[in-house]
Amino acid sequence: MRKDRASQIEHLKNAVLVVLFFTTILLLYLLWSLDAQGRFHLPDIIPHREAQVVIDVDGAIVPDAIVYGMGDGSFRIRNEKTAGIYRRSLAHLSSMRGDSGVSVTEISEEQYASSIRMYRSLTIDFAYQIPFAELCSHYDMPFSTVMNSIRSFDALAFSDASPESLFIADTQREQYYRIQASDEADLYAAMIESDNFSELPICYTIGDILGGDNRRLMPLMAESSLEPVRWREEGEDASLGMRHALLESLFGENLDFVRRITDHPGNVTYMYGYGQKTLTHQVDGVLEYKNEVSDAKGGGFFGDLKTALTFAAAHGIWNGSDERDIRFTLAEVDAASAGKQEGYRFSFRAKLEENPLYYEEDFPLTIEVLDGQVSYCRSDLIWTERTADSLQTKQAHDPANVIARNYSHIYHTMSGNPLTVDQDVAFQYVVSAVRDIRTGLVRIASDEWLRPAWVVEVEGGRRFYFSLYEALPIGASR
Amino acid sequence: MDWTKAKNILIIALLITNAIVGTTYALRLQETRQVWTAEAAHATEYFDAIGVSLNTEIPAKPVKLPVLFVRFDPATEDGSGEPVYDGKYRVETGRPSAAIASVRRGENKRQISSASYALLKYAAAMEARGEAPQNIDGIELLYLVDQTEHDGTISEDTAVPAWKLTLAGGETFYVNAYGE
């Protein structure tokens, strides 16, 4: 009897224990939910995710071209594998800054141009200006007061005209300098040493080939192994992961309360507050992020570039790897400002292996940094279905013929004048307006293939695309 | 091991824990209610002082609400859509011509700001405009889809809790209840 009673009490205790245990859990949940807004968010737990990303800023800064002057009016151009030569030039610059007897002379454009054209030379061209003092500081170069007058540059050059000198040019500001070392070191010879450029295409100035006084360079002929490459937009599934990573990290604990707007084509906009932060995912895979930044101290060219690349890596846009067969290099840099806030807008161009990939419009990745914070980001990434490279090179259409066959099309598009004009006037107009002509792959929105093309850039930055082997117009930027 | 003793100790420990957690929870709830009630009293005093009469009771019960995902029916553009409710809360849109096809609640809830906060926001907005606040005839908590800056191509949007103040002249004034 007593045993039965004891057993009943034990059963009762078990039941009370279970009830108390669940009551404890319920009460703790209620207490926690008074303050908490919901589930845990990784960004809250790892608040400094961006700080953990290691970014190679230097890897994004790649020269647009290396131009070898032959001294006889001909040139050779290298558009790929240009980074190593640039690094070598930085080593020379660094040693010159440590040279107490170094002298800096401002020279005229003509003096600079003749050193490059009339003598054997090597010019490292960039598509954007790089602040000189920031570059020296970034690479921990010795301090040098004599170089204080150099503000920025977009070309570094070495010439047989003065082998012990390094020429620095800011062609946009039309400022040219010659830095002369105190010793007799032959910098030009050191730069071209073990650099085999004899197989590069021969170029002349456009004026030499087509007439006029355009000093931009154009290859006489070109061979290429470029073939069409199938591409597709960032798929819904693929972009979903990136979108979620972006949303989690951009909106953090507020993500559950972020406004989501879908329009009829299917573009989705995520908006926080009254538009302080918005992220738009367009149906064509484009992601656009806008952020009202607060006033703070800017990071300068290299600091802002690092901020931009860190942002791209931390939010799953591009982490510096070649997982897409695509890598990005800096293609354009513009000064940006909004009120008192200042910074840079960085546009990145994609490269498939070493072949530049042009979008008919815009760039695959653009990031704006104001006061050291990312204020705008637009990514338009694609996947390519690359087949084995063709080893067989084919003769591309002669670039001079590309202009000659299409000058009328270029003229009418540029001028917006559909009326017939004197053919010679139109030809001279186009020849003098051409700024660059080179080969690459081009993405035309309505075409599922990336097409091998001649890319002709004219004054104002507008680009015209012509099929590489037939010289037929296939597109143009606005 | 003496399981009987162990169970006794566990029961006592859990009872003490529950008592502490339960009391803390009840105090926190009461505290929030007291804050809302105190705010309501202060708001009433303030509006009395500036000569604005509140012809309605200020809600003083704290609420936690999620956002509401709203889908519009593009086929109904004639304004014939029936009023839509989520529980007891009405869903209003700035685009009366578009009927709401369905609503879906967000995953998590957030404490909304008090009705007194909404009243003070209204008074501050009037002061900023250089206008005198009007008498308040009604205060209602509802869901609002703010489409003032968007065109008619929107098929889905997010409704947030909002305090709707009905003014003496029949006009309305909305305040985001998340305090944004």
XYZ file of C-alpha atoms in Angstrom:
658
model
C 0.000 0.000 0.000
C 2.772 2.392 1.065
C 4.797 1.295 -1.934
C 1.900 2.142 -4.257
C 1.564 5.574 -2.716
C 5.279 6.256 -3.054
C 5.098 5.181 -6.676
C 2.164 7.539 -7.308
C 4.104 10.436 -5.752
C 7.089 9.701 -8.001
C 4.832 9.691 -11.051
C 3.355 13.002 -9.940
C 6.858 14.471 -9.486
C 7.777 13.360 -13.013
C 4.701 15.095 -14.393
C 5.400 18.261 -12.381
C 9.002 18.257 -13.614
C 7.908 18.028 -17.250
C 5.354 20.806 -16.786
C 7.859 23.030 -14.981
C 10.496 22.419 -17.629
C 8.201 23.464 -20.470
C 6.904 26.411 -18.449
C 10.487 27.598 -17.997
C 11.090 27.402 -21.750
C 7.845 29.251 -22.476
C 8.587 32.012 -19.968
C 12.139 32.442 -21.254
C 10.821 32.676 -24.823
C 8.236 35.292 -23.814
C 10.823 37.316 -21.941
C 13.296 37.149 -24.818
C 10.658 38.049 -27.405
C 9.782 41.226 -25.496
C 12.961 42.849 -26.775
C 14.083 40.687 -29.659
C 12.686 41.184 -33.120
C 12.923 37.580 -34.154
C 15.435 35.034 -35.185
C 19.180 35.471 -34.931
C 20.949 37.209 -37.777
C 24.427 36.222 -38.715
C 25.491 39.814 -39.420
C 24.576 40.677 -35.825
C 26.726 37.902 -34.516
C 29.547 38.633 -36.967
C 29.283 42.415 -37.204
C 32.597 42.988 -38.893
C 32.293 40.545 -41.724
C 33.794 43.047 -44.152
C 36.887 43.383 -42.009
C 37.593 39.686 -42.423
C 37.778 39.834 -46.209
C 41.278 40.116 -47.619
C 41.326 42.045 -50.849
C 44.068 42.432 -53.428
C 43.685 46.102 -54.353
C 46.806 46.052 -56.514
C 45.408 43.187 -58.592
C 42.576 45.420 -59.812
C 44.908 48.156 -61.050
C 46.155 46.930 -64.377
C 47.542 49.075 -67.214
C 45.254 49.488 -70.176
C 48.140 48.958 -72.599
C 51.894 48.747 -72.858
C 53.091 50.595 -75.953
C 56.553 49.871 -77.357
C 57.858 52.654 -79.568
C 60.288 51.358 -82.186
C 61.765 54.788 -82.898
C 60.862 54.618 -86.596
C 57.245 55.718 -86.300
C 56.002 52.197 -85.689
C 54.781 50.792 -82.398
C 53.796 47.533 -80.854
C 50.981 47.254 -78.349
C 50.434 44.773 -75.568
C 46.925 44.693 -74.111
C 47.311 41.573 -72.017
C 49.704 40.501 -69.256
C 50.557 44.125 -68.554
C 50.621 43.968 -64.752
C 54.160 42.575 -64.404
C 55.684 45.378 -66.473
C 53.848 47.951 -64.353
C 55.226 46.368 -61.159
C 58.757 46.614 -62.581
C 58.254 50.307 -63.298
C 57.120 50.848 -59.707
C 60.362 49.302 -58.470
C 62.307 51.850 -60.548
C 60.130 54.678 -59.273
C 60.705 53.562 -55.704
C 64.483 53.490 -56.126
C 64.375 56.965 -57.709
C 62.486 58.334 -54.727
C 65.245 57.029 -52.522
C 67.871 58.731 -54.734
C 68.938 61.998 -53.103
C 70.353 63.331 -56.410
C 67.193 62.786 -58.437
C 65.803 65.754 -60.373
C 62.280 66.445 -61.609
C 61.642 68.643 -64.643
C 58.299 69.641 -66.087
C 58.447 69.186 -69.839
C 56.160 70.141 -72.694
C 53.734 67.773 -74.394
C 55.850 67.946 -77.542
C 59.014 67.006 -75.667
C 57.200 64.095 -74.079
C 55.660 63.005 -77.384
C 58.939 63.148 -79.272
C 60.706 61.101 -76.563
C 58.079 58.429 -77.055
C 57.763 58.546 -80.852
C 61.213 59.449 -82.131
C 63.107 57.033 -79.920
C 62.688 53.513 -78.765
C 60.371 53.697 -75.814
C 58.041 51.859 -73.493
C 54.858 53.516 -72.250
C 52.550 52.117 -69.595
C 49.100 53.575 -70.274
C 46.227 53.642 -67.811
C 42.598 54.357 -68.631
C 42.296 56.577 -65.545
C 44.297 58.994 -63.448
C 46.092 57.699 -60.359
C 47.016 60.195 -57.607
C 50.823 60.152 -57.516
C 51.404 60.891 -53.808
C 48.829 58.269 -52.803
C 50.482 55.693 -55.044
C 53.894 56.339 -53.441
C 52.385 56.162 -49.989
C 50.437 52.986 -50.872
C 53.634 51.223 -51.905
C 55.634 52.656 -48.967
C 58.066 54.415 -51.288
C 60.659 56.697 -49.705
C 59.606 60.300 -49.128
C 60.809 62.740 -51.800
C 60.102 66.480 -51.757
C 61.273 67.059 -55.347
C 58.338 65.041 -56.666
C 55.714 67.039 -54.774
C 54.640 68.879 -57.921
C 53.374 65.679 -59.556
C 49.689 65.390 -58.707
C 48.485 62.435 -60.744
C 49.369 60.383 -63.809
C 47.850 58.139 -66.420
C 51.065 57.114 -68.165
C 54.548 56.076 -67.111
C 57.190 55.970 -69.821
C 60.812 55.032 -70.432
C 62.679 56.185 -73.505
C 66.015 55.684 -75.168
C 66.060 59.484 -75.548
C 66.947 59.647 -71.871
C 67.488 56.089 -70.627
C 68.178 57.159 -67.052
C 64.809 58.932 -66.836
C 61.271 57.979 -65.980
C 58.582 60.045 -67.709
C 55.320 60.651 -65.907
C 52.338 62.027 -67.800
C 48.878 63.148 -66.908
C 47.499 63.429 -70.421
C 44.108 64.644 -69.210
C 45.632 67.564 -67.316
C 48.343 67.921 -69.980
C 51.121 67.788 -67.401
C 54.353 65.981 -68.226
C 57.391 65.375 -66.049
C 60.799 63.840 -66.473
C 62.354 62.275 -63.383
C 66.066 61.891 -63.921
C 68.137 59.579 -61.744
C 71.519 60.783 -60.509
C 73.332 57.688 -61.782
C 73.679 56.497 -65.348
C 71.414 53.468 -64.946
C 69.702 52.518 -68.218
C 66.116 52.211 -67.031
C 64.753 51.712 -70.532
C 67.026 48.715 -71.123
C 66.109 47.317 -67.714
C 62.429 47.617 -68.541
C 62.529 45.853 -71.909
C 65.008 43.240 -70.766
C 63.557 39.739 -71.260
C 60.391 41.298 -72.624
C 59.645 39.695 -75.963
C 57.484 42.129 -77.885
C 58.572 41.254 -81.403
C 55.468 39.106 -81.946
C 53.040 41.829 -80.953
C 51.024 43.452 -83.752
C 52.682 46.391 -85.479
C 50.857 49.674 -85.045
C 51.080 53.148 -86.526
C 49.274 56.323 -85.691
C 45.808 56.598 -87.207
C 47.045 59.683 -89.028
C 49.862 57.667 -90.643
C 47.464 54.960 -91.828
C 44.292 56.877 -92.700
C 45.525 60.436 -93.064
C 45.033 63.442 -90.815
C 46.866 64.188 -87.598
C 45.290 61.723 -85.181
C 48.162 60.427 -83.072
C 46.262 57.532 -81.542
C 47.564 54.121 -82.476
C 46.003 51.511 -84.684
C 47.294 48.048 -85.625
C 47.999 47.465 -89.295
C 46.437 44.038 -89.155
C 45.460 41.536 -86.534
C 45.094 37.830 -86.022
C 42.777 36.378 -83.444
C 41.572 33.086 -82.059
C 38.468 34.649 -80.531
C 35.307 32.631 -81.058
C 31.715 33.376 -79.984
C 31.022 32.366 -76.383
C 27.560 31.495 -75.132
C 26.475 33.505 -72.087
C 23.518 33.656 -69.771
C 22.294 36.114 -67.207
C 22.746 35.464 -63.531
C 19.986 32.851 -63.049
C 17.240 33.264 -60.473
C 18.644 30.415 -58.355
C 22.209 31.658 -58.569
C 21.266 35.230 -57.822
C 19.004 34.226 -54.952
C 21.995 33.271 -52.816
C 23.767 36.526 -53.645
C 20.576 38.481 -52.996
C 20.034 36.868 -49.628
C 23.661 37.397 -48.664
C 23.354 41.021 -49.744
C 20.056 41.548 -47.949
C 21.244 39.919 -44.733
C 24.414 41.930 -44.658
C 22.971 45.223 -45.911
C 19.837 45.399 -43.823
C 20.937 43.281 -40.871
C 18.396 43.008 -38.075
C 15.943 45.188 -39.983
C 15.630 42.695 -42.839
C 12.247 41.389 -41.634
C 10.873 44.895 -41.694
C 12.351 46.016 -44.980
C 9.798 47.127 -47.511
C 9.618 44.874 -50.563
C 8.081 46.240 -53.744
C 7.524 44.187 -56.875
C 6.519 45.857 -60.126
C 4.788 44.258 -63.077
C 7.882 43.251 -65.072
C 9.073 41.536 -61.876
C 11.759 43.938 -60.603
C 11.964 43.707 -56.816
C 13.027 46.682 -54.693
C 13.974 46.316 -51.052
C 13.766 49.611 -49.225
C 14.726 50.498 -45.705
C 13.235 53.543 -44.003
C 12.305 56.268 -46.441
C 14.786 55.098 -49.014
C 17.985 55.507 -46.990
C 18.973 52.113 -48.363
C 17.496 50.443 -51.417
C 18.412 47.285 -53.238
C 16.766 46.585 -56.578
C 16.908 43.229 -58.273
C 15.881 43.595 -61.889
C 14.398 40.743 -63.887
C 17.467 40.729 -66.123
C 19.687 39.903 -63.144
C 21.025 43.417 -62.523
C 21.441 44.316 -58.851
C 21.482 47.976 -57.876
C 22.172 49.199 -54.362
C 21.868 52.788 -53.149
C 22.789 54.010 -49.715
C 22.590 57.442 -48.117
C 26.007 57.668 -46.506
C 26.800 59.749 -43.469
C 29.499 62.402 -43.384
C 32.893 60.897 -42.622
C 36.520 61.039 -43.685
C 37.245 59.783 -47.203
C 39.776 57.058 -47.875
C 41.457 58.535 -50.962
C 41.938 56.621 -54.219
C 43.424 53.438 -52.788
C 41.366 53.494 -49.584
C 38.131 53.938 -51.518
C 39.128 51.254 -54.012
C 39.766 48.883 -51.137
C 36.375 49.797 -49.653
C 34.712 49.082 -53.008
C 36.434 45.726 -53.507
C 35.833 44.708 -49.907
C 32.151 45.516 -50.332
C 31.959 43.387 -53.484
C 33.698 40.484 -51.784
C 31.869 40.707 -48.462
C 28.479 40.733 -50.142
C 29.063 37.840 -52.487
C 29.300 39.883 -55.703
C 32.897 39.094 -56.557
C 35.507 37.729 -54.218
C 38.526 38.020 -56.467
C 38.461 34.376 -57.532
C 38.119 33.193 -61.118
C 35.144 30.966 -60.393
C 33.154 32.494 -63.234
C 36.101 32.323 -65.662
C 35.765 36.080 -65.396
C 37.896 38.488 -63.464
C 37.526 42.205 -63.100
C 39.980 45.005 -63.586
C 39.500 48.684 -63.031
C 38.377 50.265 -66.308
C 37.217 53.755 -65.353
C 37.572 56.007 -62.348
C 35.546 59.178 -61.977
C 35.576 61.647 -59.135
C 32.193 61.532 -57.400
C 30.521 63.948 -55.050
C 27.182 64.563 -53.362
C 26.951 67.788 -51.418
C 30.017 67.912 -49.213
C 30.675 64.208 -49.599
C 33.437 63.239 -51.984
C 34.901 60.070 -53.326
C 35.255 57.961 -56.446
C 33.092 55.950 -58.788
C 34.938 52.801 -59.857
C 33.823 50.902 -62.947
C 35.238 47.438 -63.532
C 35.570 45.643 -66.848
C 35.421 41.882 -67.074
C 38.064 39.778 -68.742
C 37.540 36.267 -69.994
C 41.007 34.917 -69.451
C 42.966 37.750 -71.077
C 40.253 38.843 -73.503
C 38.408 42.006 -72.545
C 34.660 41.638 -72.401
C 32.717 44.748 -73.384
C 29.090 45.324 -72.530
C 27.197 47.238 -75.168
C 26.253 49.640 -72.361
C 27.738 50.222 -68.951
C 30.056 47.931 -67.028
C 29.510 44.627 -65.259
C 30.378 46.172 -61.916
C 30.259 49.788 -60.768
C 30.792 50.880 -57.175
C 30.730 54.430 -55.852
C 32.381 55.307 -52.573
C 31.593 58.609 -50.846
C 33.284 59.671 -47.630
C 34.769 56.196 -47.323
C 31.392 54.410 -47.533
C 29.744 52.612 -50.420
C 26.913 54.804 -51.670
C 26.110 52.979 -54.909
C 26.736 49.581 -56.408
C 25.489 48.087 -59.640
C 26.341 44.565 -60.693
C 25.359 43.009 -63.986
C 27.128 39.684 -63.889
C 26.879 36.876 -66.374
C 27.933 33.267 -66.653
C 29.728 32.027 -69.721
C 29.737 28.563 -71.222
C 33.239 28.487 -72.490
C 34.281 25.680 -74.820
C 37.872 24.637 -75.374
C 39.895 27.469 -76.854
C 40.541 27.328 -80.524
C 44.265 27.219 -81.073
C 43.918 28.231 -84.657
C 44.266 31.940 -85.219
C 42.412 33.595 -88.042
C 43.039 36.787 -89.883
C 40.780 39.479 -88.434
C 39.450 42.188 -90.673
C 42.023 44.979 -91.065
C 41.156 47.760 -88.593
C 41.777 50.416 -91.248
C 39.197 48.693 -93.421
C 36.802 48.555 -90.473
C 36.912 52.355 -90.395
C 36.888 52.712 -94.159
C 33.848 50.463 -94.558
C 31.909 51.894 -91.654
C 32.829 55.571 -91.396
C 29.481 56.576 -92.810
C 27.626 54.526 -90.164
C 29.843 55.959 -87.401
C 29.465 59.508 -88.699
C 25.666 59.362 -88.912
C 25.380 57.767 -85.471
C 27.814 60.232 -83.905
C 26.381 63.342 -85.478
C 22.768 62.211 -85.361
C 22.497 63.574 -88.871
C 20.748 61.112 -91.198
C 21.255 63.327 -94.260
C 23.909 62.547 -96.804
C 27.077 64.581 -96.419
C 30.267 64.850 -98.361
C 31.960 61.427 -98.011
C 35.388 62.961 -97.558
C 34.144 65.258 -94.784
C 32.509 62.339 -92.993
C 35.626 60.190 -93.361
C 37.966 62.884 -92.007
C 35.541 63.587 -89.166
C 35.513 59.940 -88.099
C 39.253 59.418 -88.564
C 40.040 62.374 -86.348
C 37.484 61.272 -83.727
C 38.726 57.700 -83.231
C 40.312 57.339 -79.826
C 40.962 53.634 -79.687
C 40.453 50.491 -81.716
C 41.046 47.029 -80.328
C 39.656 43.521 -80.313
C 37.535 41.878 -77.642
C 34.325 40.077 -76.920
C 31.153 42.104 -76.813
C 27.857 41.373 -75.083
C 24.901 42.610 -77.080
C 21.722 42.433 -74.985
C 19.613 40.685 -77.619
C 22.286 38.158 -78.568
C 22.899 35.015 -76.512
C 26.485 34.854 -77.737
C 29.410 37.060 -76.810
C 30.709 38.115 -80.193
C 34.339 38.646 -81.213
C 34.501 42.275 -82.267
C 36.520 45.274 -83.229
C 35.731 47.852 -80.558
C 36.071 51.387 -81.883
C 35.964 54.126 -79.274
C 35.464 57.700 -80.419
C 35.742 61.081 -78.728
C 33.200 61.370 -75.937
C 33.653 57.716 -74.981
C 31.045 56.266 -77.327
C 31.869 52.785 -78.585
C 31.013 51.098 -81.863
C 31.217 47.336 -82.268
C 31.988 45.561 -85.542
C 32.214 41.832 -86.157
C 35.870 40.889 -85.943
C 36.103 38.835 -89.110
C 33.477 40.569 -91.299
C 33.626 44.216 -90.099
C 29.840 44.452 -89.944
C 28.225 46.772 -87.351
C 26.806 44.719 -84.488
C 26.123 47.379 -81.882
C 26.995 50.725 -80.338
C 26.845 52.334 -76.941
C 24.646 55.365 -76.401
C 21.678 7.915 -6.629
C 18.616 9.032 -4.695
C 16.261 9.947 -7.536
C 13.508 11.096 -5.166
C 15.776 13.694 -3.632
C 17.120 14.749 -7.002
C 13.613 15.290 -8.333
C 12.722 17.390 -5.294
C 15.767 19.583 -5.838
C 14.996 19.924 -9.536
C 11.368 20.860 -8.873
C 12.424 23.521 -6.359
C 15.066 24.902 -8.731
C 12.613 25.090 -11.620
C 9.969 26.690 -9.420
C 12.432 29.387 -8.335
C 13.570 29.947 -11.940
C 9.989 30.201 -13.166
C 9.100 32.591 -10.398
C 12.036 34.884 -11.269
C 11.493 34.757 -15.033
C 7.715 35.057 -14.692
C 7.974 38.041 -12.374
C 10.494 39.740 -14.654
C 8.222 39.169 -17.638
C 5.158 40.517 -15.817
C 7.101 43.561 -14.601
C 8.407 44.300 -18.073
C 4.911 44.034 -19.537
C 3.526 46.296 -16.864
C 6.365 48.723 -17.369
C 5.577 49.048 -21.108
C 1.889 49.496 -20.351
C 2.716 52.151 -17.765
C 4.925 53.963 -20.263
C 2.145 53.976 -22.875
C -0.398 55.122 -20.278
C 1.920 57.866 -19.015
C 2.645 58.967 -22.597
C -1.084 59.087 -23.315
C -1.648 61.264 -20.232
C 1.199 63.609 -21.220
C -0.075 63.827 -24.794
C -3.564 64.694 -23.567
C -2.124 67.430 -21.334
C 0.014 68.786 -24.153
C -2.844 68.909 -26.662
C -5.066 70.553 -24.037
C -2.348 73.134 -23.514
C -2.128 73.998 -27.211
C -5.912 74.139 -27.544
C -6.441 70.971 -29.553
C -9.165 68.702 -28.332
C -8.814 64.943 -28.545
C -12.323 63.682 -29.224
C -11.223 60.098 -28.909
C -9.476 57.860 -26.437
C -5.739 57.374 -26.940
C -4.999 53.632 -27.280
C -2.682 52.624 -24.448
C -2.192 48.897 -24.986
C 1.258 47.992 -26.355
C 1.175 45.842 -29.507
C 3.773 43.930 -31.506
C 3.056 43.547 -35.187
C 4.804 42.106 -38.249
C 4.841 43.703 -41.682
C 2.257 42.568 -44.207
C 3.100 41.559 -47.771
C 0.324 42.754 -50.048
C -0.409 41.577 -53.581
C -2.568 43.712 -55.834
C -5.025 42.368 -58.323
C -4.209 44.036 -61.641
C -7.607 43.009 -63.066
C -9.505 45.175 -60.577
C -8.730 48.790 -61.285
C -12.223 50.188 -60.852
C -12.087 50.785 -57.109
C -14.651 48.061 -56.406
C -12.322 46.079 -54.151
C -13.726 45.179 -50.749
C -11.910 46.469 -47.646
C -9.269 43.983 -46.588
C -8.467 43.126 -42.981
C -5.621 41.276 -41.357
C -7.172 40.139 -38.106
C -8.705 43.280 -36.661
C -6.449 45.645 -38.596
C -7.676 47.189 -41.829
C -5.259 47.344 -44.772
C -5.283 50.704 -46.521
C -3.512 51.671 -49.683
C -2.845 55.055 -51.157
C -4.079 53.648 -54.467
C -7.796 53.106 -53.976
C -8.302 51.918 -57.531
C -6.213 48.807 -56.984
C -7.840 45.933 -55.181
C -5.778 43.952 -52.726
C -5.744 40.330 -53.837
C -4.058 38.780 -50.836
C -1.987 39.534 -47.781
C 0.715 37.496 -46.054
C 2.238 38.250 -42.667
C 5.956 38.765 -42.204
C 7.860 36.263 -40.097
C 8.698 38.411 -37.093
C 6.956 41.005 -34.991
C 8.220 44.320 -33.748
C 6.987 46.575 -30.965
C 5.162 49.512 -32.512
C 5.419 53.060 -31.293
C 2.603 54.429 -29.155
C -0.394 56.407 -30.369
C 0.889 59.322 -28.278
C 4.075 59.288 -30.361
C 1.911 59.525 -33.498
C -0.002 62.475 -32.052
C 3.207 64.314 -31.222
C 4.579 63.572 -34.705
C 1.426 65.159 -36.113
C 1.819 68.229 -33.913
C 5.489 68.535 -34.910
C 4.634 68.190 -38.602
C 2.029 70.954 -38.344
C 4.500 73.196 -36.545
C 7.084 72.584 -39.237
C 4.518 73.559 -41.870
C 3.572 76.637 -39.857
C -0.017 75.449 -39.469
C -2.141 75.005 -36.358
C -2.988 71.375 -35.490
C -6.630 70.445 -35.895
C -8.810 68.644 -33.364
C -8.425 64.874 -33.459
C -11.615 62.894 -34.006
C -10.168 59.433 -34.291
C -7.037 57.328 -33.828
C -6.847 53.954 -35.531
C -4.081 51.411 -35.891
C -4.074 49.871 -39.344
C -1.781 48.602 -42.078
C -0.788 51.135 -44.710
C 0.765 50.637 -48.128
C 2.429 53.958 -48.812
C 2.434 54.351 -52.581
C 2.814 58.081 -52.781
C 6.121 57.820 -54.669
C 5.232 54.872 -56.868
C 3.253 54.460 -60.029
C 0.593 51.934 -60.898
C 2.931 49.220 -62.151
C 3.452 47.808 -58.675
C 2.082 44.286 -58.254
C 3.350 43.585 -54.729
C 4.216 45.883 -51.860
C 4.738 45.839 -48.121
C 2.224 47.278 -45.674
C 3.533 48.555 -42.361
C 1.558 49.286 -39.198
C 0.502 52.927 -39.133
C -1.477 55.196 -36.884
C -4.265 56.902 -38.802
C -5.368 60.186 -37.238
C -8.761 61.430 -38.372
C -8.826 65.201 -38.109
C -11.803 67.430 -37.397
C -12.051 68.541 -41.012
C -12.295 64.959 -42.187
C -8.694 64.859 -43.355
C -6.393 62.061 -42.341
C -2.783 61.962 -41.199
C -0.711 58.763 -41.150
C 2.293 58.025 -38.942
C 4.513 54.981 -39.489
C 4.013 52.930 -36.325
C 7.513 51.433 -36.528
C 8.727 54.948 -35.828
C 10.650 55.220 -39.112
